[in-house]
C-alpha cells in the first residue's frame, strides 16, 4: 500500500525511480502545461481573485464555530431521520463504521470516492473485519485493484497509462482488452461494477459540504457512481471531516463557482447532489434508508485553533496545487504526498499522519509559488510548507548540520562575507582560466554535474562601490540599492549595468555597507530565527525614510523583502516599527525602469536581436510583475520572442538545487528545451539566482544562447 | 414567463456538455421523442416518472404500438433493464445548462441513474438564469424537517480517470436529451 519515505536516503531512492518512469513524466508534464493553458478559458467571466478572497474569509469566520455548526447540522439532519456520530480519530471512525455495518448485518459494501476515507484507511479496516469493499469511482477502483494509494486527489489513477489499465482489466475480466480504446475500458468498469451496486448492503460516501442551516450534505461528482452508492444499498454512511461544515447554501454555491473549474476545468460537474436525512429505500426493512453521518476530527478541531495552520482547513480538495507544481509533474503523487497530495499534502500529512511520514517530503518544495497562485481558497501554501518543515524539526528536536551552520554563519555578516571572499580563492583551481566551474571535484556526486557553476567574483560589488558611487546634484530620486548576495559576490557586473542605466536620470544611489543576505535561504531551510535576525540587520542598515525606493535587481530578494518580512514577524513584538515602511519602499528593477523612470526607446540603439524571457517565480508570482520586463526588452530595441512555459520555475530555488539535484536538472531541462525551440539568441531574466541556473545549464549544453540579467542587455543597448 | 434569451443560453450551455436539446410543445411530442430515440438505439424498455395517469396511459399505448415495454414502478426489480427514462424536471439553470430534479422518490433516482438514456422535459418557464435565483426555493426544500434528495444534472455521466481522456457514460446515463417545453405555442 502507501509507502512514504521516512528518511531522506530512501526518499531520494524513490525519487530516482519516479524520475525514470517515462510515461509518468510525459503524462504529468503535459497535464501541467495543459492545465495552465486552459485556465483562462475556464475562468472567463469569473472574478477568480474576488471569489477566492470571499471564500477564504467565509471559511475563516466559520473556523471558530465548527462545534456550533456541527450541533446545528446534527439537529436538522436527525430531524429528518439521519443518525449523526462523531469520531475523535481514525481508529474511532473506523470502529464506528464497522459497528454500523455489523449492526445492520452487512456483508458487501460499495464505496464512492472519499479522500477522508483514504485518510483513515477505512477499506483496510473494513476488509480486516471481514467485509467485502468495492470502490466504484473508476480511478479508485483501478488503484484498489492494484492495491495502491491515489496519486492525485481528483484523478487517483493519473499515474497509469491506458495499457496498464487494459492489462489490469484483462486480468479482472479474464478477457483480452483493447487498451488503445479508452471508451471501451470505461465500459468495462460500467459493466463489471453494475452487479456490485445491486448486491451491496451498504454504501459509503464522503461529502464536499455539510450545510449547517439545513443538515443536508452536498456532493459534487461526475461519474454517477456516488448517486448509485447512496441509492441502491439499504445503509448509507457518509464520512465527513469537520472542515466540510459550512453555514449555508449560499456558501456552497460560492465554492461551487470555483471547485469544478479548478478541479476539472468544468463550469459545473455532471452531478451536484443534496442528500438530507433518511430517504425512501425499498430494500430497507422500514422502507427508509439507514442513514449515518460520521464526523471526523482527527486533529481538525485543534488545527482550527492554530493561529498559523488553521488556514489549511480551508482546502476544498480541488487538486490544483499538484496540477501546477513543477515537482509534482516530475515525480508524481506517490512521491509527493502521503495520502493527501501536492502542496497541501506536504502540510496536512504532519497533522493527520504524523511527522514520520512528512519529514522527507516536506523538504521537497522549491518555493515557486505556482500552487499559491491557483489555490481557490487563498491558502499561502509555500509559506505553510516552510512552517510545517519547521514544526517537523521542532517536534523532532533536531537541528540538521546544514541548519546549524547556516544559522551560525548568516547571523554574522562579517563572517558570512569573509567565507564568501575565501571561496573565490578556493574555487580558483577548479575553474582555472574558465569563467565557470565545469567539472566538479570527485567528492560531489555526479547528479550535481547538470550545470556549470559560477565562480565567486574576485572583487565583490561592495569593494567596488567607493569608486562607483555616483554624485548627483539635485537628485530626482534617492534609492537604497539592495544588491543581494548573488549580485554582490558573484555577478557585480549586473549591479554595474544598473548604475550605467541610471546615469542621466538624476538618481542618487546609496549602497549601505551593513546590508546582508535578505534571509530567504534561511527561511527556505526553515531557519526562521536566522531569517528574522538578518531581516532586522537589513532594516537597520537601510532606513526607509532615507530613500524614495529600495531597489533590488534580484527578484527573489525583492519578493522576500516585500512580502515575507511581514509574515516572519507575524504577531512578534520584536517586529521593528518601520517594518511596513521598509516593505513599501521595495521595488524590483523592471518596475523601477518601466514605471518610475519610464525609460524610452530614444535612449537605445536597437539591435533587433531576438530575446527570450524567463519569468522568475518571485517576480511574476511573488511580486506580480508581468508586463514590465517584456516591455523593457522591446523599449531597448530587442525583439522579444515568446517561448513555452515562460513563467514556469527554472529549477534553481537556492539550496533546493543542491538538495534535489536530479529534480532541479529535469525542471531546467524542460526550460532550456523550450528556449531552444524559440529562435532566440539571448535568454534574459530578472534574477541572478535564475541566471546561475540557466547559464550553468546552457553552458553545459554548449549552445550559443547567452543568458543575461535584463539590466545587462539594457545597459549594452544604450546609445 | 418564457425568456427567449434564457432558453437560448440554456440550450447553448447544455449543448456544450454534449446534451441533445430540442424544443417541444406538448407531452405527446415528448412521448414520440422517447419512443423514437429508444427504437433508434435498439432499446426495448421505457420508464417515465412524474406523469399524470392519463399521460402514463397514452405513453404506454405509444410504446406498445412500437414494440417497446413501459416499465412499471417500483423499479428495483427492473434495475437491470431500463433503457430510456423520461422525466419532467423541476427547473433549469441557464448559466450552466443544468437540470434540477427532485429525486426524493427512489423510483426517480433509479430511473435517472440506471437508464442508458435520460430524456428530460424542461418547462421553459422553469428556467432560471443562475443558482442565486434558485437559492430560496432550494433552501426551502433543504431546510424542511423531512428527508430529501435533490439533484443538479449537467450532461451525461463522465470521467477522465484514464489518461485524462474524457469518456462519456461511465456509471450513469450515457446520453442526456433535454426537451424544452415551450407552452402556449402549440
Ligand atoms: S511552491 Fe512550487 S514547488 Fe512548492 S509545492 Fe508549491 S508549486 Fe510545488
Ligand atoms: S490547497 Fe488549495 S489548490 Fe490545493 S487542493 Fe486545497 S483548495 Fe485546491
PDB file of N, CA and C in Angstrom, chain A residues 31 76 79-80 136-137 139 161-162 182-183 186-187 190 193-194 197-198 213-214 222-223 225 227-228 230-232 249-250 253 266 268-276 278-283, chain B residues 76 79-80 95-96 98 105-106 109 112-114 116 131 135 138-139 142-154 156-159 161-165 167-174:
ATOM      1  N   UNK A  31       0.066  17.408 -18.606  1.00  0.00           N
ATOM      2  CA  UNK A  31      -1.062  17.841 -17.779  1.00  0.00           C
ATOM      3  C   UNK A  31      -0.785  19.227 -17.210  1.00  0.00           C
ATOM      4  N   UNK A  76     -30.711  19.304  12.611  1.00  0.00           N
ATOM      5  CA  UNK A  76     -31.511  19.311  11.380  1.00  0.00           C
ATOM      6  C   UNK A  76     -31.478  17.943  10.689  1.00  0.00           C
ATOM      7  N   UNK A  79     -33.530  15.425  12.616  1.00  0.00           N
ATOM      8  CA  UNK A  79     -34.973  15.673  12.470  1.00  0.00           C
ATOM      9  C   UNK A  79     -35.495  15.016  11.195  1.00  0.00           C
ATOM     10  N   UNK A  80     -34.594  14.770  10.254  1.00  0.00           N
ATOM     11  CA  UNK A  80     -35.021  14.126   9.012  1.00  0.00           C
ATOM     12  C   UNK A  80     -34.595  12.653   8.979  1.00  0.00           C
ATOM     13  N   UNK A 136     -16.071   2.259  -6.402  1.00  0.00           N
ATOM     14  CA  UNK A 136     -16.824   2.350  -7.654  1.00  0.00           C
ATOM     15  C   UNK A 136     -16.400   3.519  -8.541  1.00  0.00           C
ATOM     16  N   UNK A 137     -15.713   4.498  -7.973  1.00  0.00           N
ATOM     17  CA  UNK A 137     -15.156   5.558  -8.820  1.00  0.00           C
ATOM     18  C   UNK A 137     -14.113   4.872  -9.702  1.00  0.00           C
ATOM     19  N   UNK A 139     -11.263   5.653 -11.153  1.00  0.00           N
ATOM     20  CA  UNK A 139      -9.860   5.751 -10.742  1.00  0.00           C
ATOM     21  C   UNK A 139      -9.601   5.005  -9.438  1.00  0.00           C
ATOM     22  N   UNK A 161      -0.987   4.396 -17.421  1.00  0.00           N
ATOM     23  CA  UNK A 161      -1.321   4.539 -18.839  1.00  0.00           C
ATOM     24  C   UNK A 161      -2.508   3.634 -19.162  1.00  0.00           C
ATOM     25  N   UNK A 162      -3.132   3.882 -20.300  1.00  0.00           N
ATOM     26  CA  UNK A 162      -4.272   3.051 -20.726  1.00  0.00           C
ATOM     27  C   UNK A 162      -3.849   1.580 -20.851  1.00  0.00           C
ATOM     28  N   UNK A 182      -9.979   3.974 -24.920  1.00  0.00           N
ATOM     29  CA  UNK A 182     -10.317   4.312 -23.538  1.00  0.00           C
ATOM     30  C   UNK A 182     -11.820   4.195 -23.286  1.00  0.00           C
ATOM     31  N   UNK A 183     -12.621   4.551 -24.303  1.00  0.00           N
ATOM     32  CA  UNK A 183     -14.067   4.415 -24.151  1.00  0.00           C
ATOM     33  C   UNK A 183     -14.453   2.983 -23.790  1.00  0.00           C
ATOM     34  N   UNK A 186     -13.587   2.150 -20.228  1.00  0.00           N
ATOM     35  CA  UNK A 186     -14.553   2.733 -19.300  1.00  0.00           C
ATOM     36  C   UNK A 186     -15.810   1.863 -19.234  1.00  0.00           C
ATOM     37  N   UNK A 187     -16.206   1.343 -20.380  1.00  0.00           N
ATOM     38  CA  UNK A 187     -17.406   0.497 -20.406  1.00  0.00           C
ATOM     39  C   UNK A 187     -17.190  -0.824 -19.658  1.00  0.00           C
ATOM     40  N   UNK A 190     -18.047  -0.018 -16.234  1.00  0.00           N
ATOM     41  CA  UNK A 190     -19.503   0.126 -16.116  1.00  0.00           C
ATOM     42  C   UNK A 190     -20.151  -1.256 -15.953  1.00  0.00           C
ATOM     43  N   UNK A 193     -19.037  -3.214 -12.636  1.00  0.00           N
ATOM     44  CA  UNK A 193     -19.451  -2.694 -11.337  1.00  0.00           C
ATOM     45  C   UNK A 193     -20.960  -2.701 -11.127  1.00  0.00           C
ATOM     46  N   UNK A 194     -21.737  -2.794 -12.213  1.00  0.00           N
ATOM     47  CA  UNK A 194     -23.203  -2.768 -12.064  1.00  0.00           C
ATOM     48  C   UNK A 194     -23.720  -3.767 -11.015  1.00  0.00           C
ATOM     49  N   UNK A 197     -23.346  -2.761  -7.262  1.00  0.00           N
ATOM     50  CA  UNK A 197     -24.307  -1.808  -6.675  1.00  0.00           C
ATOM     51  C   UNK A 197     -25.542  -2.539  -6.175  1.00  0.00           C
ATOM     52  N   UNK A 198     -25.982  -3.478  -7.010  1.00  0.00           N
ATOM     53  CA  UNK A 198     -27.254  -4.137  -6.695  1.00  0.00           C
ATOM     54  C   UNK A 198     -27.119  -5.135  -5.552  1.00  0.00           C
ATOM     55  N   UNK A 213     -27.152  24.991   8.293  1.00  0.00           N
ATOM     56  CA  UNK A 213     -28.515  25.508   8.482  1.00  0.00           C
ATOM     57  C   UNK A 213     -29.595  24.519   8.053  1.00  0.00           C
ATOM     58  N   UNK A 214     -29.233  23.531   7.220  1.00  0.00           N
ATOM     59  CA  UNK A 214     -30.269  22.608   6.768  1.00  0.00           C
ATOM     60  C   UNK A 214     -30.001  21.153   7.135  1.00  0.00           C
ATOM     61  N   UNK A 222     -18.975  13.449 -10.951  1.00  0.00           N
ATOM     62  CA  UNK A 222     -19.083  13.384 -12.404  1.00  0.00           C
ATOM     63  C   UNK A 222     -19.538  12.032 -12.948  1.00  0.00           C
ATOM     64  N   UNK A 223     -19.134  10.982 -12.286  1.00  0.00           N
ATOM     65  CA  UNK A 223     -19.327   9.669 -12.904  1.00  0.00           C
ATOM     66  C   UNK A 223     -20.724   9.112 -12.690  1.00  0.00           C
ATOM     67  N   UNK A 225     -21.451   7.368  -9.979  1.00  0.00           N
ATOM     68  CA  UNK A 225     -21.366   6.229  -9.061  1.00  0.00           C
ATOM     69  C   UNK A 225     -21.809   6.594  -7.652  1.00  0.00           C
ATOM     70  N   UNK A 227     -24.122   8.554  -6.812  1.00  0.00           N
ATOM     71  CA  UNK A 227     -25.583   8.551  -6.744  1.00  0.00           C
ATOM     72  C   UNK A 227     -26.108   7.126  -6.572  1.00  0.00           C
ATOM     73  N   UNK A 228     -25.456   6.195  -7.228  1.00  0.00           N
ATOM     74  CA  UNK A 228     -25.873   4.799  -7.082  1.00  0.00           C
ATOM     75  C   UNK A 228     -25.505   4.255  -5.708  1.00  0.00           C
ATOM     76  N   UNK A 230     -25.352   5.870  -3.008  1.00  0.00           N
ATOM     77  CA  UNK A 230     -26.222   6.418  -1.966  1.00  0.00           C
ATOM     78  C   UNK A 230     -27.690   6.043  -2.199  1.00  0.00           C
ATOM     79  N   UNK A 231     -27.963   5.333  -3.291  1.00  0.00           N
ATOM     80  CA  UNK A 231     -29.359   4.997  -3.590  1.00  0.00           C
ATOM     81  C   UNK A 231     -29.672   3.511  -3.409  1.00  0.00           C
ATOM     82  N   UNK A 232     -28.858   2.638  -3.988  1.00  0.00           N
ATOM     83  CA  UNK A 232     -29.267   1.233  -4.031  1.00  0.00           C
ATOM     84  C   UNK A 232     -29.126   0.459  -2.715  1.00  0.00           C
ATOM     85  N   UNK A 249     -26.372  27.471   2.318  1.00  0.00           N
ATOM     86  CA  UNK A 249     -26.383  27.114   0.906  1.00  0.00           C
ATOM     87  C   UNK A 249     -25.631  28.135   0.057  1.00  0.00           C
ATOM     88  N   UNK A 250     -25.749  29.387   0.457  1.00  0.00           N
ATOM     89  CA  UNK A 250     -25.060  30.455  -0.281  1.00  0.00           C
ATOM     90  C   UNK A 250     -23.554  30.170  -0.326  1.00  0.00           C
ATOM     91  N   UNK A 253     -22.828  27.487  -2.866  1.00  0.00           N
ATOM     92  CA  UNK A 253     -22.876  27.961  -4.251  1.00  0.00           C
ATOM     93  C   UNK A 253     -21.634  28.768  -4.608  1.00  0.00           C
ATOM     94  N   UNK A 266     -14.327  22.336 -15.439  1.00  0.00           N
ATOM     95  CA  UNK A 266     -15.750  22.386 -15.806  1.00  0.00           C
ATOM     96  C   UNK A 266     -16.426  23.558 -15.090  1.00  0.00           C
ATOM     97  N   UNK A 268     -19.463  23.349 -14.120  1.00  0.00           N
ATOM     98  CA  UNK A 268     -20.131  22.588 -13.061  1.00  0.00           C
ATOM     99  C   UNK A 268     -19.950  21.112 -13.402  1.00  0.00           C
ATOM    100  N   UNK A 269     -19.972  20.264 -12.394  1.00  0.00           N
ATOM    101  CA  UNK A 269     -19.805  18.834 -12.667  1.00  0.00           C
ATOM    102  C   UNK A 269     -21.126  18.243 -13.174  1.00  0.00           C
ATOM    103  N   UNK A 270     -21.084  17.029 -13.680  1.00  0.00           N
ATOM    104  CA  UNK A 270     -22.306  16.396 -14.182  1.00  0.00           C
ATOM    105  C   UNK A 270     -23.390  16.346 -13.103  1.00  0.00           C
ATOM    106  N   UNK A 271     -22.961  16.048 -11.873  1.00  0.00           N
ATOM    107  CA  UNK A 271     -23.944  15.927 -10.805  1.00  0.00           C
ATOM    108  C   UNK A 271     -23.548  16.754  -9.587  1.00  0.00           C
ATOM    109  N   UNK A 272     -24.519  17.497  -9.080  1.00  0.00           N
ATOM    110  CA  UNK A 272     -24.374  18.091  -7.755  1.00  0.00           C
ATOM    111  C   UNK A 272     -25.591  17.606  -6.995  1.00  0.00           C
ATOM    112  N   UNK A 273     -25.357  17.022  -5.834  1.00  0.00           N
ATOM    113  CA  UNK A 273     -26.444  16.325  -5.150  1.00  0.00           C
ATOM    114  C   UNK A 273     -26.557  16.790  -3.706  1.00  0.00           C
ATOM    115  N   UNK A 274     -27.782  16.987  -3.275  1.00  0.00           N
ATOM    116  CA  UNK A 274     -28.024  17.302  -1.859  1.00  0.00           C
ATOM    117  C   UNK A 274     -28.788  16.145  -1.242  1.00  0.00           C
ATOM    118  N   UNK A 275     -28.221  15.575  -0.189  1.00  0.00           N
ATOM    119  CA  UNK A 275     -28.907  14.478   0.486  1.00  0.00           C
ATOM    120  C   UNK A 275     -29.222  14.914   1.903  1.00  0.00           C
ATOM    121  N   UNK A 276     -30.483  14.827   2.234  1.00  0.00           N
ATOM    122  CA  UNK A 276     -30.860  15.186   3.597  1.00  0.00           C
ATOM    123  C   UNK A 276     -31.648  14.059   4.246  1.00  0.00           C
ATOM    124  N   UNK A 278     -32.953  10.452   6.069  1.00  0.00           N
ATOM    125  CA  UNK A 278     -33.128   9.067   5.628  1.00  0.00           C
ATOM    126  C   UNK A 278     -34.191   9.019   4.543  1.00  0.00           C
ATOM    127  N   UNK A 279     -33.757   8.956   3.308  1.00  0.00           N
ATOM    128  CA  UNK A 279     -34.714   8.969   2.198  1.00  0.00           C
ATOM    129  C   UNK A 279     -35.315   7.580   1.988  1.00  0.00           C
ATOM    130  N   UNK A 280     -36.343   7.556   1.159  1.00  0.00           N
ATOM    131  CA  UNK A 280     -37.029   6.325   0.805  1.00  0.00           C
ATOM    132  C   UNK A 280     -36.047   5.272   0.278  1.00  0.00           C
ATOM    133  N   UNK A 281     -36.226   4.039   0.705  1.00  0.00           N
ATOM    134  CA  UNK A 281     -35.347   2.964   0.222  1.00  0.00           C
ATOM    135  C   UNK A 281     -36.080   1.634   0.329  1.00  0.00           C
ATOM    136  N   UNK A 282     -36.517   1.116  -0.803  1.00  0.00           N
ATOM    137  CA  UNK A 282     -37.385  -0.068  -0.804  1.00  0.00           C
ATOM    138  C   UNK A 282     -36.697  -1.315  -0.256  1.00  0.00           C
ATOM    139  N   UNK A 283     -35.375  -1.362  -0.340  1.00  0.00           N
ATOM    140  CA  UNK A 283     -34.697  -2.584   0.104  1.00  0.00           C
ATOM    141  C   UNK A 283     -34.428  -2.576   1.609  1.00  0.00           C
TER     142      UNK A 283
ATOM    143  N   UNK B  76     -37.076  -1.211  -8.714  1.00  0.00           N
ATOM    144  CA  UNK B  76     -35.966  -2.076  -8.280  1.00  0.00           C
ATOM    145  C   UNK B  76     -35.879  -3.400  -9.038  1.00  0.00           C
ATOM    146  N   UNK B  79     -34.152  -3.011 -12.306  1.00  0.00           N
ATOM    147  CA  UNK B  79     -32.929  -2.202 -12.300  1.00  0.00           C
ATOM    148  C   UNK B  79     -31.992  -2.504 -13.465  1.00  0.00           C
ATOM    149  N   UNK B  80     -31.988  -3.727 -13.916  1.00  0.00           N
ATOM    150  CA  UNK B  80     -31.025  -4.111 -14.953  1.00  0.00           C
ATOM    151  C   UNK B  80     -31.531  -3.942 -16.369  1.00  0.00           C
ATOM    152  N   UNK B  95     -27.253  29.402 -16.853  1.00  0.00           N
ATOM    153  CA  UNK B  95     -25.827  29.728 -16.774  1.00  0.00           C
ATOM    154  C   UNK B  95     -24.924  28.526 -17.060  1.00  0.00           C
ATOM    155  N   UNK B  96     -25.394  27.331 -16.649  1.00  0.00           N
ATOM    156  CA  UNK B  96     -24.553  26.147 -16.816  1.00  0.00           C
ATOM    157  C   UNK B  96     -25.247  25.034 -17.600  1.00  0.00           C
ATOM    158  N   UNK B  98     -27.904  23.392 -16.619  1.00  0.00           N
ATOM    159  CA  UNK B  98     -28.154  22.382 -15.590  1.00  0.00           C
ATOM    160  C   UNK B  98     -29.646  22.103 -15.406  1.00  0.00           C
ATOM    161  N   UNK B 105     -38.010  10.592  -4.467  1.00  0.00           N
ATOM    162  CA  UNK B 105     -38.623   9.294  -4.740  1.00  0.00           C
ATOM    163  C   UNK B 105     -37.556   8.331  -5.256  1.00  0.00           C
ATOM    164  N   UNK B 106     -37.517   7.170  -4.674  1.00  0.00           N
ATOM    165  CA  UNK B 106     -36.487   6.214  -5.073  1.00  0.00           C
ATOM    166  C   UNK B 106     -36.608   5.831  -6.548  1.00  0.00           C
ATOM    167  N   UNK B 109     -34.923   8.242  -8.710  1.00  0.00           N
ATOM    168  CA  UNK B 109     -33.468   8.060  -8.666  1.00  0.00           C
ATOM    169  C   UNK B 109     -33.036   6.882  -9.531  1.00  0.00           C
ATOM    170  N   UNK B 112     -33.285   7.668 -13.249  1.00  0.00           N
ATOM    171  CA  UNK B 112     -32.323   8.599 -13.844  1.00  0.00           C
ATOM    172  C   UNK B 112     -30.880   8.174 -13.661  1.00  0.00           C
ATOM    173  N   UNK B 113     -30.657   7.194 -12.794  1.00  0.00           N
ATOM    174  CA  UNK B 113     -29.273   6.768 -12.566  1.00  0.00           C
ATOM    175  C   UNK B 113     -28.915   5.524 -13.360  1.00  0.00           C
ATOM    176  N   UNK B 114     -29.884   4.655 -13.567  1.00  0.00           N
ATOM    177  CA  UNK B 114     -29.551   3.370 -14.190  1.00  0.00           C
ATOM    178  C   UNK B 114     -29.917   3.292 -15.671  1.00  0.00           C
ATOM    179  N   UNK B 116     -29.906   3.966 -19.700  1.00  0.00           N
ATOM    180  CA  UNK B 116     -28.852   4.231 -20.686  1.00  0.00           C
ATOM    181  C   UNK B 116     -29.007   5.656 -21.220  1.00  0.00           C
ATOM    182  N   UNK B 131     -27.785  30.108 -10.178  1.00  0.00           N
ATOM    183  CA  UNK B 131     -28.119  29.437  -8.925  1.00  0.00           C
ATOM    184  C   UNK B 131     -28.685  30.411  -7.889  1.00  0.00           C
ATOM    185  N   UNK B 135     -31.902  29.912  -5.113  1.00  0.00           N
ATOM    186  CA  UNK B 135     -31.477  29.666  -3.744  1.00  0.00           C
ATOM    187  C   UNK B 135     -32.638  29.495  -2.761  1.00  0.00           C
ATOM    188  N   UNK B 138     -34.666  26.202  -3.281  1.00  0.00           N
ATOM    189  CA  UNK B 138     -33.917  25.022  -2.879  1.00  0.00           C
ATOM    190  C   UNK B 138     -33.751  24.979  -1.365  1.00  0.00           C
ATOM    191  N   UNK B 139     -33.501  26.152  -0.797  1.00  0.00           N
ATOM    192  CA  UNK B 139     -33.326  26.223   0.644  1.00  0.00           C
ATOM    193  C   UNK B 139     -34.577  25.777   1.381  1.00  0.00           C
ATOM    194  N   UNK B 142     -34.459  22.099   1.415  1.00  0.00           N
ATOM    195  CA  UNK B 142     -33.401  21.547   2.264  1.00  0.00           C
ATOM    196  C   UNK B 142     -33.673  21.776   3.745  1.00  0.00           C
ATOM    197  N   UNK B 143     -34.287  22.899   4.052  1.00  0.00           N
ATOM    198  CA  UNK B 143     -34.481  23.219   5.475  1.00  0.00           C
ATOM    199  C   UNK B 143     -35.660  22.480   6.099  1.00  0.00           C
ATOM    200  N   UNK B 144     -36.596  22.033   5.301  1.00  0.00           N
ATOM    201  CA  UNK B 144     -37.751  21.330   5.857  1.00  0.00           C
ATOM    202  C   UNK B 144     -37.281  20.079   6.598  1.00  0.00           C
ATOM    203  N   UNK B 145     -37.947  19.758   7.700  1.00  0.00           N
ATOM    204  CA  UNK B 145     -37.513  18.622   8.507  1.00  0.00           C
ATOM    205  C   UNK B 145     -37.967  17.293   7.926  1.00  0.00           C
ATOM    206  N   UNK B 146     -37.822  17.119   6.645  1.00  0.00           N
ATOM    207  CA  UNK B 146     -38.161  15.838   6.016  1.00  0.00           C
ATOM    208  C   UNK B 146     -37.006  15.428   5.113  1.00  0.00           C
ATOM    209  N   UNK B 147     -36.876  14.147   4.882  1.00  0.00           N
ATOM    210  CA  UNK B 147     -35.771  13.699   4.026  1.00  0.00           C
ATOM    211  C   UNK B 147     -35.944  14.199   2.595  1.00  0.00           C
ATOM    212  N   UNK B 148     -34.826  14.442   1.941  1.00  0.00           N
ATOM    213  CA  UNK B 148     -34.908  14.836   0.528  1.00  0.00           C
ATOM    214  C   UNK B 148     -33.615  14.495  -0.194  1.00  0.00           C
ATOM    215  N   UNK B 149     -33.735  14.351  -1.496  1.00  0.00           N
ATOM    216  CA  UNK B 149     -32.581  14.032  -2.363  1.00  0.00           C
ATOM    217  C   UNK B 149     -32.760  14.888  -3.602  1.00  0.00           C
ATOM    218  N   UNK B 150     -31.931  15.895  -3.738  1.00  0.00           N
ATOM    219  CA  UNK B 150     -32.107  16.843  -4.840  1.00  0.00           C
ATOM    220  C   UNK B 150     -30.900  16.766  -5.758  1.00  0.00           C
ATOM    221  N   UNK B 151     -31.159  16.782  -7.058  1.00  0.00           N
ATOM    222  CA  UNK B 151     -30.038  16.632  -7.992  1.00  0.00           C
ATOM    223  C   UNK B 151     -29.964  17.778  -8.992  1.00  0.00           C
ATOM    224  N   UNK B 152     -28.768  18.248  -9.204  1.00  0.00           N
ATOM    225  CA  UNK B 152     -28.434  19.075 -10.362  1.00  0.00           C
ATOM    226  C   UNK B 152     -27.790  18.121 -11.367  1.00  0.00           C
ATOM    227  N   UNK B 153     -28.309  18.124 -12.570  1.00  0.00           N
ATOM    228  CA  UNK B 153     -27.747  17.233 -13.582  1.00  0.00           C
ATOM    229  C   UNK B 153     -27.291  18.075 -14.767  1.00  0.00           C
ATOM    230  N   UNK B 154     -26.021  17.957 -15.111  1.00  0.00           N
ATOM    231  CA  UNK B 154     -25.485  18.748 -16.218  1.00  0.00           C
ATOM    232  C   UNK B 154     -24.770  17.807 -17.174  1.00  0.00           C
ATOM    233  N   UNK B 156     -24.291  14.193 -19.488  1.00  0.00           N
ATOM    234  CA  UNK B 156     -24.302  12.771 -19.141  1.00  0.00           C
ATOM    235  C   UNK B 156     -23.186  12.486 -18.150  1.00  0.00           C
ATOM    236  N   UNK B 157     -23.225  11.294 -17.598  1.00  0.00           N
ATOM    237  CA  UNK B 157     -22.181  10.846 -16.687  1.00  0.00           C
ATOM    238  C   UNK B 157     -20.841  10.821 -17.429  1.00  0.00           C
ATOM    239  N   UNK B 158     -19.773  11.245 -16.754  1.00  0.00           N
ATOM    240  CA  UNK B 158     -18.481  11.331 -17.448  1.00  0.00           C
ATOM    241  C   UNK B 158     -17.300  11.038 -16.538  1.00  0.00           C
ATOM    242  N   UNK B 159     -16.167  10.741 -17.153  1.00  0.00           N
ATOM    243  CA  UNK B 159     -14.942  10.535 -16.377  1.00  0.00           C
ATOM    244  C   UNK B 159     -13.744  10.930 -17.221  1.00  0.00           C
ATOM    245  N   UNK B 161     -10.709   9.659 -15.846  1.00  0.00           N
ATOM    246  CA  UNK B 161      -9.787   8.979 -14.931  1.00  0.00           C
ATOM    247  C   UNK B 161      -8.703   8.171 -15.632  1.00  0.00           C
ATOM    248  N   UNK B 162      -8.892   7.863 -16.907  1.00  0.00           N
ATOM    249  CA  UNK B 162      -7.809   7.165 -17.616  1.00  0.00           C
ATOM    250  C   UNK B 162      -7.134   8.167 -18.551  1.00  0.00           C
ATOM    251  N   UNK B 163      -5.906   8.427 -18.275  1.00  0.00           N
ATOM    252  CA  UNK B 163      -5.079   9.352 -19.087  1.00  0.00           C
ATOM    253  C   UNK B 163      -5.755  10.696 -19.332  1.00  0.00           C
ATOM    254  N   UNK B 164      -6.618  11.115 -18.463  1.00  0.00           N
ATOM    255  CA  UNK B 164      -7.305  12.407 -18.557  1.00  0.00           C
ATOM    256  C   UNK B 164      -8.132  12.542 -19.844  1.00  0.00           C
ATOM    257  N   UNK B 165      -8.439  11.422 -20.468  1.00  0.00           N
ATOM    258  CA  UNK B 165      -9.232  11.479 -21.698  1.00  0.00           C
ATOM    259  C   UNK B 165     -10.707  11.433 -21.312  1.00  0.00           C
ATOM    260  N   UNK B 167     -14.356  10.569 -21.219  1.00  0.00           N
ATOM    261  CA  UNK B 167     -15.206   9.477 -21.703  1.00  0.00           C
ATOM    262  C   UNK B 167     -16.595   9.689 -21.115  1.00  0.00           C
ATOM    263  N   UNK B 168     -17.613   9.552 -21.968  1.00  0.00           N
ATOM    264  CA  UNK B 168     -18.980   9.823 -21.536  1.00  0.00           C
ATOM    265  C   UNK B 168     -19.665   8.506 -21.183  1.00  0.00           C
ATOM    266  N   UNK B 169     -20.473   8.565 -20.129  1.00  0.00           N
ATOM    267  CA  UNK B 169     -21.269   7.392 -19.786  1.00  0.00           C
ATOM    268  C   UNK B 169     -20.478   6.371 -19.007  1.00  0.00           C
ATOM    269  N   UNK B 170     -20.069   6.716 -17.788  1.00  0.00           N
ATOM    270  CA  UNK B 170     -19.343   5.712 -17.037  1.00  0.00           C
ATOM    271  C   UNK B 170     -20.294   4.910 -16.163  1.00  0.00           C
ATOM    272  N   UNK B 171     -20.881   5.512 -15.148  1.00  0.00           N
ATOM    273  CA  UNK B 171     -21.822   4.710 -14.340  1.00  0.00           C
ATOM    274  C   UNK B 171     -23.265   5.129 -14.554  1.00  0.00           C
ATOM    275  N   UNK B 172     -23.461   6.403 -14.875  1.00  0.00           N
ATOM    276  CA  UNK B 172     -24.822   6.901 -15.058  1.00  0.00           C
ATOM    277  C   UNK B 172     -25.196   6.852 -16.531  1.00  0.00           C
ATOM    278  N   UNK B 173     -26.276   7.570 -16.909  1.00  0.00           N
ATOM    279  CA  UNK B 173     -26.727   7.562 -18.298  1.00  0.00           C
ATOM    280  C   UNK B 173     -25.621   7.947 -19.278  1.00  0.00           C
ATOM    281  N   UNK B 174     -25.678   7.321 -20.450  1.00  0.00           N
ATOM    282  CA  UNK B 174     -24.670   7.618 -21.466  1.00  0.00           C
ATOM    283  C   UNK B 174     -25.079   8.795 -22.330  1.00  0.00           C
TER     284      UNK B 174
END
